[in-house]
Amino acid sequence: MNLATKTKKHSSHRQSARLSPEYVAVVTVLVAERKKTGVGQIELSNRLDKPQSYVAKIETGNRRIDVAELLAICDALELNPHELIDKLRRAIRKASH
């Protein structure tokens, strides 16, 4: 195993160790909702006026989002924020038990 492989493997491990099961649940719901609307990462990033890597980093857990960003994603995907929060709450509860 070369250094690049060790580093990549180590950073992947750090990333997964850093994400709580609750945040993994949040990301899972966000990805599922995006896919359910039929919008790809590139289209969502265009709607948000952000690079595609912005969406990819959110969806891989490499970038956490705040409430303002969550609301912008809801607007971009035409999701009801109240309904999304309810889905997130249920997923988080399930993940924490």
PDB file of C-alpha atoms in Angstrom:
ATOM      1  CA  MET A   1       0.000   0.000   0.000  1.00  0.00           C
ATOM      2  CA  ASN A   2       1.495   3.324  -1.041  1.00  0.00           C
ATOM      3  CA  LEU A   3       1.323   6.612   0.868  1.00  0.00           C
ATOM      4  CA  ALA A   4      -1.468   8.011  -1.336  1.00  0.00           C
ATOM      5  CA  THR A   5      -3.618   4.954  -0.655  1.00  0.00           C
ATOM      6  CA  LYS A   6      -2.913   5.130   3.083  1.00  0.00           C
ATOM      7  CA  THR A   7      -3.731   8.840   3.156  1.00  0.00           C
ATOM      8  CA  LYS A   8      -6.929   8.392   1.200  1.00  0.00           C
ATOM      9  CA  LYS A   9      -7.990   5.468   3.354  1.00  0.00           C
ATOM     10  CA  HIS A  10      -7.114   7.369   6.527  1.00  0.00           C
ATOM     11  CA  SER A  11      -8.978  10.535   5.483  1.00  0.00           C
ATOM     12  CA  SER A  12     -12.047   8.491   4.515  1.00  0.00           C
ATOM     13  CA  HIS A  13     -11.971   6.888   7.931  1.00  0.00           C
ATOM     14  CA  ARG A  14     -11.658  10.276   9.632  1.00  0.00           C
ATOM     15  CA  GLN A  15     -14.570  11.600   7.604  1.00  0.00           C
ATOM     16  CA  SER A  16     -16.897   8.738   8.478  1.00  0.00           C
ATOM     17  CA  ALA A  17     -15.819   8.874  12.121  1.00  0.00           C
ATOM     18  CA  ARG A  18     -16.586  12.596  12.187  1.00  0.00           C
ATOM     19  CA  LEU A  19     -20.182  12.219  10.992  1.00  0.00           C
ATOM     20  CA  SER A  20     -22.730  11.350  13.615  1.00  0.00           C
ATOM     21  CA  PRO A  21     -25.466   8.860  12.715  1.00  0.00           C
ATOM     22  CA  GLU A  22     -27.901  11.771  13.005  1.00  0.00           C
ATOM     23  CA  TYR A  23     -26.064  13.853  10.426  1.00  0.00           C
ATOM     24  CA  VAL A  24     -25.766  10.843   8.120  1.00  0.00           C
ATOM     25  CA  ALA A  25     -29.569  10.609   8.389  1.00  0.00           C
ATOM     26  CA  VAL A  26     -29.876  14.294   7.429  1.00  0.00           C
ATOM     27  CA  VAL A  27     -27.693  13.826   4.351  1.00  0.00           C
ATOM     28  CA  THR A  28     -29.562  10.665   3.383  1.00  0.00           C
ATOM     29  CA  VAL A  29     -32.890  12.503   3.486  1.00  0.00           C
ATOM     30  CA  LEU A  30     -31.520  15.437   1.488  1.00  0.00           C
ATOM     31  CA  VAL A  31     -30.141  13.156  -1.228  1.00  0.00           C
ATOM     32  CA  ALA A  32     -33.380  11.147  -1.368  1.00  0.00           C
ATOM     33  CA  GLU A  33     -35.478  14.302  -1.673  1.00  0.00           C
ATOM     34  CA  ARG A  34     -33.244  15.678  -4.428  1.00  0.00           C
ATOM     35  CA  LYS A  35     -33.465  12.423  -6.359  1.00  0.00           C
ATOM     36  CA  LYS A  36     -37.229  12.211  -5.806  1.00  0.00           C
ATOM     37  CA  THR A  37     -37.625  15.590  -7.497  1.00  0.00           C
ATOM     38  CA  GLY A  38     -35.603  14.312 -10.456  1.00  0.00           C
ATOM     39  CA  VAL A  39     -32.970  17.014 -10.051  1.00  0.00           C
ATOM     40  CA  GLY A  40     -29.309  16.100 -10.470  1.00  0.00           C
ATOM     41  CA  GLN A  41     -26.423  17.599  -8.558  1.00  0.00           C
ATOM     42  CA  ILE A  42     -25.454  19.856 -11.447  1.00  0.00           C
ATOM     43  CA  GLU A  43     -28.981  21.189 -11.874  1.00  0.00           C
ATOM     44  CA  LEU A  44     -29.299  21.813  -8.135  1.00  0.00           C
ATOM     45  CA  SER A  45     -25.959  23.591  -8.051  1.00  0.00           C
ATOM     46  CA  ASN A  46     -27.079  25.779 -10.966  1.00  0.00           C
ATOM     47  CA  ARG A  47     -30.317  26.635  -9.170  1.00  0.00           C
ATOM     48  CA  LEU A  48     -28.300  27.551  -6.078  1.00  0.00           C
ATOM     49  CA  ASP A  49     -25.759  29.477  -8.154  1.00  0.00           C
ATOM     50  CA  LYS A  50     -22.996  27.348  -6.637  1.00  0.00           C
ATOM     51  CA  PRO A  51     -20.431  24.966  -8.136  1.00  0.00           C
ATOM     52  CA  GLN A  52     -21.382  21.304  -8.415  1.00  0.00           C
ATOM     53  CA  SER A  53     -18.744  20.502  -5.826  1.00  0.00           C
ATOM     54  CA  TYR A  54     -20.810  22.452  -3.257  1.00  0.00           C
ATOM     55  CA  VAL A  55     -23.684  19.979  -3.614  1.00  0.00           C
ATOM     56  CA  ALA A  56     -21.334  16.995  -3.782  1.00  0.00           C
ATOM     57  CA  LYS A  57     -19.599  18.038  -0.558  1.00  0.00           C
ATOM     58  CA  ILE A  58     -22.917  18.430   1.225  1.00  0.00           C
ATOM     59  CA  GLU A  59     -24.090  15.033   0.008  1.00  0.00           C
ATOM     60  CA  THR A  60     -20.881  13.282   1.059  1.00  0.00           C
ATOM     61  CA  GLY A  61     -20.828  14.939   4.464  1.00  0.00           C
ATOM     62  CA  ASN A  62     -17.705  16.941   3.680  1.00  0.00           C
ATOM     63  CA  ARG A  63     -19.623  20.177   4.128  1.00  0.00           C
ATOM     64  CA  ARG A  64     -22.244  20.850   6.769  1.00  0.00           C
ATOM     65  CA  ILE A  65     -25.067  23.242   6.001  1.00  0.00           C
ATOM     66  CA  ASP A  66     -26.778  25.871   8.073  1.00  0.00           C
ATOM     67  CA  VAL A  67     -30.478  26.720   8.220  1.00  0.00           C
ATOM     68  CA  ALA A  68     -30.231  29.415   5.545  1.00  0.00           C
ATOM     69  CA  GLU A  69     -28.595  26.936   3.164  1.00  0.00           C
ATOM     70  CA  LEU A  70     -31.215  24.291   3.991  1.00  0.00           C
ATOM     71  CA  LEU A  71     -33.965  26.781   3.125  1.00  0.00           C
ATOM     72  CA  ALA A  72     -32.190  27.673  -0.138  1.00  0.00           C
ATOM     73  CA  ILE A  73     -32.074  23.971  -1.036  1.00  0.00           C
ATOM     74  CA  CYS A  74     -35.787  23.678  -0.230  1.00  0.00           C
ATOM     75  CA  ASP A  75     -36.522  26.628  -2.529  1.00  0.00           C
ATOM     76  CA  ALA A  76     -34.310  25.226  -5.293  1.00  0.00           C
ATOM     77  CA  LEU A  77     -36.035  21.837  -5.116  1.00  0.00           C
ATOM     78  CA  GLU A  78     -39.485  23.355  -4.525  1.00  0.00           C
ATOM     79  CA  LEU A  79     -39.798  21.470  -1.240  1.00  0.00           C
ATOM     80  CA  ASN A  80     -41.970  22.556   1.651  1.00  0.00           C
ATOM     81  CA  PRO A  81     -39.459  23.332   4.423  1.00  0.00           C
ATOM     82  CA  HIS A  82     -41.917  22.279   7.141  1.00  0.00           C
ATOM     83  CA  GLU A  83     -42.402  18.875   5.530  1.00  0.00           C
ATOM     84  CA  LEU A  84     -38.666  18.462   5.028  1.00  0.00           C
ATOM     85  CA  ILE A  85     -37.969  19.324   8.666  1.00  0.00           C
ATOM     86  CA  ASP A  86     -40.534  16.713   9.733  1.00  0.00           C
ATOM     87  CA  LYS A  87     -38.772  14.111   7.558  1.00  0.00           C
ATOM     88  CA  LEU A  88     -35.403  15.143   8.959  1.00  0.00           C
ATOM     89  CA  ARG A  89     -36.717  14.951  12.524  1.00  0.00           C
ATOM     90  CA  ARG A  90     -38.064  11.420  11.960  1.00  0.00           C
ATOM     91  CA  ALA A  91     -34.803  10.282  10.338  1.00  0.00           C
ATOM     92  CA  ILE A  92     -32.718  11.768  13.137  1.00  0.00           C
ATOM     93  CA  ARG A  93     -34.860  10.113  15.815  1.00  0.00           C
ATOM     94  CA  LYS A  94     -34.571   6.780  14.044  1.00  0.00           C
ATOM     95  CA  ALA A  95     -30.790   7.153  13.677  1.00  0.00           C
ATOM     96  CA  SER A  96     -30.292   7.994  17.338  1.00  0.00           C
ATOM     97  CA  HIS A  97     -32.076   4.874  18.613  1.00  0.00           C
TER      98      HIS A  97
END
